[in-house]
Coordinates of N, CA and C in Angstrom, one line a residue:
M1 N 103.0 -9.5 116.1 CA 104.1 -9.8 115.9 C 104.0 -10.6 114.4
D2 N 104.7 -10.7 113.3 CA 104.3 -11.3 112.2 C 104.7 -12.8 112.5
I3 N 104.2 -13.6 111.9 CA 104.6 -15.0 111.9 C 106.0 -15.4 111.5
H4 N 106.6 -14.6 110.7 CA 107.8 -14.8 110.3 C 109.1 -14.2 111.2
D5 N 108.5 -13.6 112.1 CA 109.4 -12.7 113.1 C 109.3 -13.5 114.3
I6 N 108.5 -14.8 114.6 CA 108.4 -15.5 115.8 C 109.9 -16.0 116.1
P7 N 110.5 -16.1 117.3 CA 111.7 -16.5 117.5 C 111.8 -18.1 117.5
Q8 N 112.9 -18.8 117.1 CA 113.1 -20.0 117.1 C 114.4 -20.2 117.7
D9 N 114.5 -20.1 119.1 CA 115.6 -20.1 119.8 C 116.0 -21.6 120.6
D10 N 115.4 -22.6 120.2 CA 115.6 -23.8 120.9 C 115.5 -23.8 122.4
S11 N 114.7 -23.4 123.0 CA 114.6 -23.3 124.3 C 114.5 -24.5 125.0
P12 N 115.4 -24.7 125.9 CA 115.7 -25.9 126.9 C 114.5 -26.3 127.6
S13 N 113.6 -25.5 128.1 CA 112.5 -25.6 128.6 C 111.3 -26.5 128.0
Y14 N 111.6 -26.1 126.6 CA 110.6 -27.1 125.5 C 110.9 -28.6 125.6
H15 N 112.2 -28.8 125.7 CA 112.6 -30.4 125.6 C 112.3 -30.6 124.4
G16 N 112.8 -30.1 123.2 CA 112.7 -30.7 121.9 C 111.3 -30.2 121.2
H17 N 110.3 -29.9 121.9 CA 108.9 -29.8 121.6 C 108.9 -28.4 121.0
Q18 N 107.5 -28.2 120.3 CA 107.3 -26.6 119.8 C 106.0 -26.2 120.4
K19 N 105.8 -25.1 120.4 CA 104.7 -24.3 121.1 C 103.8 -23.7 119.8
I20 N 102.9 -23.5 120.0 CA 101.8 -22.8 119.0 C 101.7 -21.4 119.6
I21 N 102.3 -20.3 118.5 CA 102.0 -19.0 118.9 C 101.4 -18.4 117.7
Y22 N 100.6 -17.3 118.1 CA 99.6 -16.6 117.4 C 100.5 -15.4 116.9
G23 N 100.5 -15.1 115.6 CA 101.2 -14.0 114.8 C 100.2 -13.5 113.9
T24 N 100.7 -12.5 113.1 CA 99.9 -12.1 112.2 C 100.6 -12.3 110.7
H25 N 99.8 -12.6 109.7 CA 100.0 -12.7 108.5 C 99.3 -12.1 107.6
Q26 N 99.6 -10.9 106.7 CA 98.7 -10.4 105.9 C 97.7 -9.7 106.6
G27 N 97.9 -9.2 107.7 CA 97.0 -8.4 108.4 C 96.0 -9.6 109.2
R28 N 96.0 -10.6 109.1 CA 95.0 -11.6 109.8 C 95.9 -12.5 111.0
Y29 N 95.4 -12.9 112.1 CA 95.9 -13.9 113.0 C 96.0 -15.2 112.5
Q30 N 97.1 -16.0 112.6 CA 97.6 -17.2 112.3 C 98.5 -17.9 113.3
A31 N 98.0 -19.1 113.2 CA 99.0 -20.0 114.1 C 100.4 -20.3 113.4
A32 N 101.4 -20.3 114.5 CA 102.4 -20.6 113.9 C 103.4 -21.3 115.0
T33 N 104.3 -22.1 114.9 CA 105.1 -22.7 116.0 C 106.3 -22.1 116.2
S34 N 106.7 -22.3 117.4 CA 107.9 -21.8 117.7 C 108.6 -22.8 118.6
T35 N 109.9 -22.7 118.5 CA 110.9 -23.6 119.5 C 111.4 -22.9 120.9
G36 N 110.7 -21.9 120.9 CA 111.1 -20.7 122.5 C 111.9 -19.8 122.0
W37 N 111.9 -19.0 122.8 CA 113.0 -17.8 122.8 C 113.6 -17.6 123.9
Q38 N 114.8 -16.9 123.8 CA 115.8 -16.7 125.0 C 114.9 -16.2 126.3
D39 N 114.5 -14.9 126.0 CA 113.6 -14.3 127.2 C 112.7 -15.1 128.1
E40 N 111.9 -16.0 127.1 CA 111.0 -16.7 127.8 C 111.7 -17.9 128.4
A41 N 112.9 -18.3 127.9 CA 113.5 -19.4 128.9 C 114.1 -18.8 130.0
Y42 N 114.7 -17.4 130.0 CA 115.2 -16.8 131.4 C 114.0 -16.8 132.2
A43 N 112.8 -16.2 131.7 CA 111.5 -16.0 132.9 C 111.5 -17.7 133.5
T44 N 111.4 -18.6 132.6 CA 110.8 -19.8 132.9 C 112.0 -20.3 133.9
G45 N 113.0 -20.1 133.8 CA 114.2 -20.5 134.6 C 114.2 -19.7 135.9
Q46 N 113.8 -18.5 136.0 CA 113.7 -17.8 137.2 C 112.4 -18.4 138.1
A47 N 111.4 -18.5 137.4 CA 110.1 -19.1 137.9 C 110.3 -20.6 138.4
V48 N 110.9 -21.3 137.9 CA 111.4 -22.7 138.4 C 112.2 -22.8 139.7
A49 N 113.5 -21.6 139.5 CA 114.2 -21.5 140.8 C 113.4 -21.1 141.9
E50 N 112.7 -20.2 141.7 CA 111.8 -19.6 142.9 C 110.8 -20.8 143.4
L51 N 110.4 -21.5 142.6 CA 109.4 -22.8 143.0 C 110.1 -23.8 143.7
E52 N 111.4 -23.9 143.2 CA 112.4 -24.9 144.0 C 112.7 -24.3 145.4
A53 N 113.0 -23.1 145.4 CA 113.3 -22.6 146.6 C 112.2 -22.6 147.7
Q54 N 110.9 -22.1 147.4 CA 109.7 -22.4 148.0 C 109.6 -23.8 148.7
T55 N 110.0 -24.9 147.6 CA 109.5 -26.3 148.3 C 110.6 -26.6 149.1
Q56 N 112.3 -26.2 149.0 CA 113.2 -26.6 150.0 C 112.8 -25.8 151.3
A57 N 112.1 -24.5 151.2 CA 111.7 -23.8 152.4 C 110.5 -24.7 153.2
A58 N 109.7 -25.2 152.5 CA 108.7 -26.1 152.8 C 109.3 -27.3 153.7
K59 N 110.4 -28.0 152.9 CA 110.9 -29.2 153.4 C 111.4 -28.8 155.0
Q60 N 112.0 -27.7 154.8 CA 112.8 -27.4 156.2 C 111.9 -26.9 157.1
A61 N 110.7 -26.5 156.9 CA 109.8 -26.1 158.0 C 109.0 -27.4 158.5
V62 N 108.9 -28.7 157.7 CA 108.3 -29.7 158.0 C 109.5 -30.6 158.9
Q63 N 110.6 -30.3 158.6 CA 111.9 -31.0 159.2 C 111.7 -30.3 160.5
R64 N 111.7 -29.2 160.9 CA 111.6 -28.4 162.2 C 110.4 -28.4 163.2
G65 N 109.6 -29.4 162.3 CA 108.0 -29.6 163.1 C 107.0 -28.4 162.9
E66 N 107.2 -27.3 162.3 CA 106.5 -26.2 162.2 C 105.4 -26.3 161.4
R67 N 105.3 -27.4 160.5 CA 104.2 -27.4 159.3 C 104.2 -29.0 159.2
S68 N 102.9 -29.4 158.8 CA 102.8 -30.9 158.4 C 103.4 -31.4 157.2
A69 N 103.5 -32.3 156.9 CA 103.9 -33.1 155.5 C 103.1 -32.6 154.4
L70 N 101.9 -32.3 154.5 CA 101.0 -31.6 153.6 C 101.5 -30.4 153.1
Y71 N 102.3 -29.6 154.0 CA 102.7 -28.3 153.5 C 103.7 -28.6 152.6
Y72 N 104.7 -29.5 152.7 CA 105.9 -29.8 151.6 C 105.4 -30.5 150.3
H73 N 104.4 -31.2 150.7 CA 103.7 -32.0 149.2 C 103.1 -30.7 148.4
M74 N 102.3 -29.8 149.2 CA 101.6 -28.8 148.3 C 102.7 -27.9 147.5
Y75 N 103.9 -27.6 148.1 CA 104.9 -26.8 147.3 C 105.3 -27.9 146.3
R76 N 105.8 -29.2 146.5 CA 106.4 -30.1 145.9 C 105.6 -30.2 144.6
S77 N 104.3 -30.1 144.7 CA 103.3 -30.3 143.5 C 103.0 -29.2 142.9
R78 N 103.5 -28.0 143.3 CA 103.1 -26.6 142.5 C 101.9 -26.2 142.7
H79 N 101.4 -26.4 144.0 CA 100.1 -25.9 144.6 C 100.1 -24.7 145.4
D80 N 99.2 -24.0 145.5 CA 99.3 -23.1 146.8 C 97.9 -23.5 147.4
E81 N 97.5 -22.8 148.5 CA 96.4 -23.2 149.3 C 95.2 -23.1 148.6
A82 N 95.0 -22.3 147.4 CA 93.7 -22.1 146.9 C 93.4 -23.2 145.9
S83 N 94.6 -23.5 145.2 CA 94.4 -24.7 144.2 C 94.4 -26.2 144.6
L84 N 95.2 -26.1 145.9 CA 95.1 -27.4 146.7 C 93.6 -27.6 147.2
A85 N 93.2 -26.8 147.7 CA 91.7 -26.9 148.4 C 90.8 -27.2 147.2
Q86 N 91.0 -26.5 146.2 CA 90.1 -26.8 145.0 C 90.3 -28.2 144.5
A87 N 91.4 -28.5 144.2 CA 91.8 -30.0 143.9 C 91.2 -30.9 144.9
A88 N 91.3 -30.7 146.2 CA 91.0 -31.8 147.1 C 89.5 -31.6 147.7
G89 N 88.8 -30.6 146.9 CA 87.6 -30.5 147.5 C 87.0 -30.0 148.9
L90 N 88.2 -29.3 149.4 CA 88.0 -28.7 150.6 C 88.0 -27.0 150.8
W91 N 87.7 -26.6 151.9 CA 87.8 -25.0 151.7 C 89.0 -24.8 152.2
R92 N 89.7 -23.5 151.8 CA 91.0 -23.1 152.0 C 91.5 -22.9 153.5
W93 N 90.4 -22.5 154.4 CA 90.6 -22.5 155.7 C 91.0 -23.8 156.3
Q94 N 90.4 -24.9 155.7 CA 90.6 -26.1 156.0 C 92.1 -26.7 155.9
V95 N 92.5 -26.4 154.7 CA 93.8 -26.7 154.3 C 94.8 -26.1 154.8
R96 N 94.6 -24.7 155.3 CA 95.5 -24.0 156.1 C 95.4 -24.7 157.5
R97 N 94.6 -25.0 157.9 CA 94.3 -25.7 159.3 C 95.1 -27.0 159.3
H98 N 95.0 -27.6 158.3 CA 95.6 -29.0 158.1 C 97.2 -28.9 157.8
M99 N 97.7 -27.9 157.7 CA 99.1 -27.4 157.6 C 99.8 -27.6 159.1
Q100 N 98.9 -27.5 160.1 CA 99.5 -27.7 161.5 C 99.7 -29.1 161.6
P101 N 101.0 -29.4 162.2 CA 101.1 -30.8 162.4 C 100.2 -31.6 163.3
A102 N 99.8 -31.1 164.4 CA 99.0 -31.7 165.4 C 97.6 -32.3 164.7
V103 N 97.0 -31.4 163.8 CA 95.9 -31.4 163.4 C 95.8 -32.3 162.0
F104 N 97.0 -32.2 161.6 CA 97.2 -33.1 160.4 C 97.3 -34.5 160.7
Q105 N 97.9 -34.8 162.0 CA 98.2 -36.3 162.4 C 96.7 -36.9 162.7
R106 N 95.7 -36.1 163.0 CA 94.2 -36.4 163.6 C 93.2 -36.5 162.5
L107 N 93.8 -36.4 161.1 CA 92.7 -36.2 160.1 C 92.4 -37.6 159.7
P108 N 91.1 -37.6 159.5 CA 90.4 -39.0 159.1 C 91.1 -39.3 157.6
E109 N 90.7 -40.5 157.5 CA 91.4 -41.3 156.4 C 90.6 -40.6 155.2
K110 N 89.4 -40.5 155.4 CA 88.7 -39.7 153.8 C 89.4 -38.4 153.7
N111 N 89.7 -37.5 154.4 CA 90.4 -36.3 153.9 C 91.7 -36.6 153.6
L112 N 92.7 -37.6 154.2 CA 93.8 -37.9 153.7 C 93.8 -38.6 152.2
A113 N 92.8 -39.1 152.1 CA 92.6 -39.9 150.8 C 92.4 -38.7 149.5
K114 N 91.5 -37.6 149.9 CA 91.4 -36.4 149.1 C 92.5 -35.8 148.8
Y115 N 93.5 -35.5 149.8 CA 94.8 -34.9 149.6 C 95.5 -35.9 148.6
A116 N 95.5 -37.1 148.8 CA 96.7 -37.9 148.2 C 96.4 -38.1 146.7
H117 N 94.9 -38.0 146.5 CA 94.4 -38.1 145.1 C 94.6 -36.6 144.5
A118 N 94.7 -35.6 145.2 CA 94.9 -34.4 144.4 C 96.5 -34.2 144.2
L119 N 97.2 -34.7 145.0 CA 98.4 -34.6 144.7 C 99.2 -35.6 144.0
G120 N 98.3 -36.7 143.6 CA 99.0 -37.7 142.8 C 100.0 -38.4 143.5
I121 N 99.7 -38.8 144.8 CA 100.7 -39.8 145.7 C 99.8 -40.6 146.4
G122 N 100.5 -41.5 147.0 CA 99.9 -42.4 147.9 C 99.7 -42.0 149.3
L123 N 99.1 -42.6 150.0 CA 98.8 -42.1 151.5 C 99.9 -42.3 152.3
N124 N 100.8 -43.3 152.2 CA 102.1 -43.5 152.9 C 102.9 -42.2 152.7
E125 N 103.1 -42.0 151.4 CA 104.0 -40.9 151.0 C 103.4 -39.6 151.5
L126 N 102.1 -39.2 151.6 CA 101.6 -38.0 152.0 C 101.9 -38.2 153.6
R127 N 101.7 -39.2 154.2 CA 102.2 -39.1 155.6 C 103.8 -39.0 156.1
Q128 N 104.5 -39.9 155.4 CA 105.9 -39.7 155.5 C 106.6 -39.0 154.4
P129 N 106.8 -37.6 154.2 CA 107.2 -36.9 153.0 C 108.9 -37.2 152.7
F130 N 109.5 -37.8 153.5 CA 111.3 -37.7 153.1 C 111.5 -39.1 153.4

């Protein structure tokens, strides 16, 4: 796309900022700025809505006692099992196991601290999500 054709649709997801987009100018790639475009705004809105739905489903699972508070915080922070495991320095199977309420309640303080740090929250908030 030529840099003069880069859309400037003032996307609400940019919050007034601009994004660097690479386009062509006289046959060479060149950086240009964009304030967003409608198609990207629509796709971003759909993705955010899906993430919010997953977070609400996780919250309900925790309230029903099917999952631990860690499950809710994982979705609230936009993680999945793999990214949370990497951020906390644990194995993915451990994270999956810690989603069980009975296992989560018995976790040592050092594991809880790893999760709290990875999620950017305090230990009390990690234990009591709502």
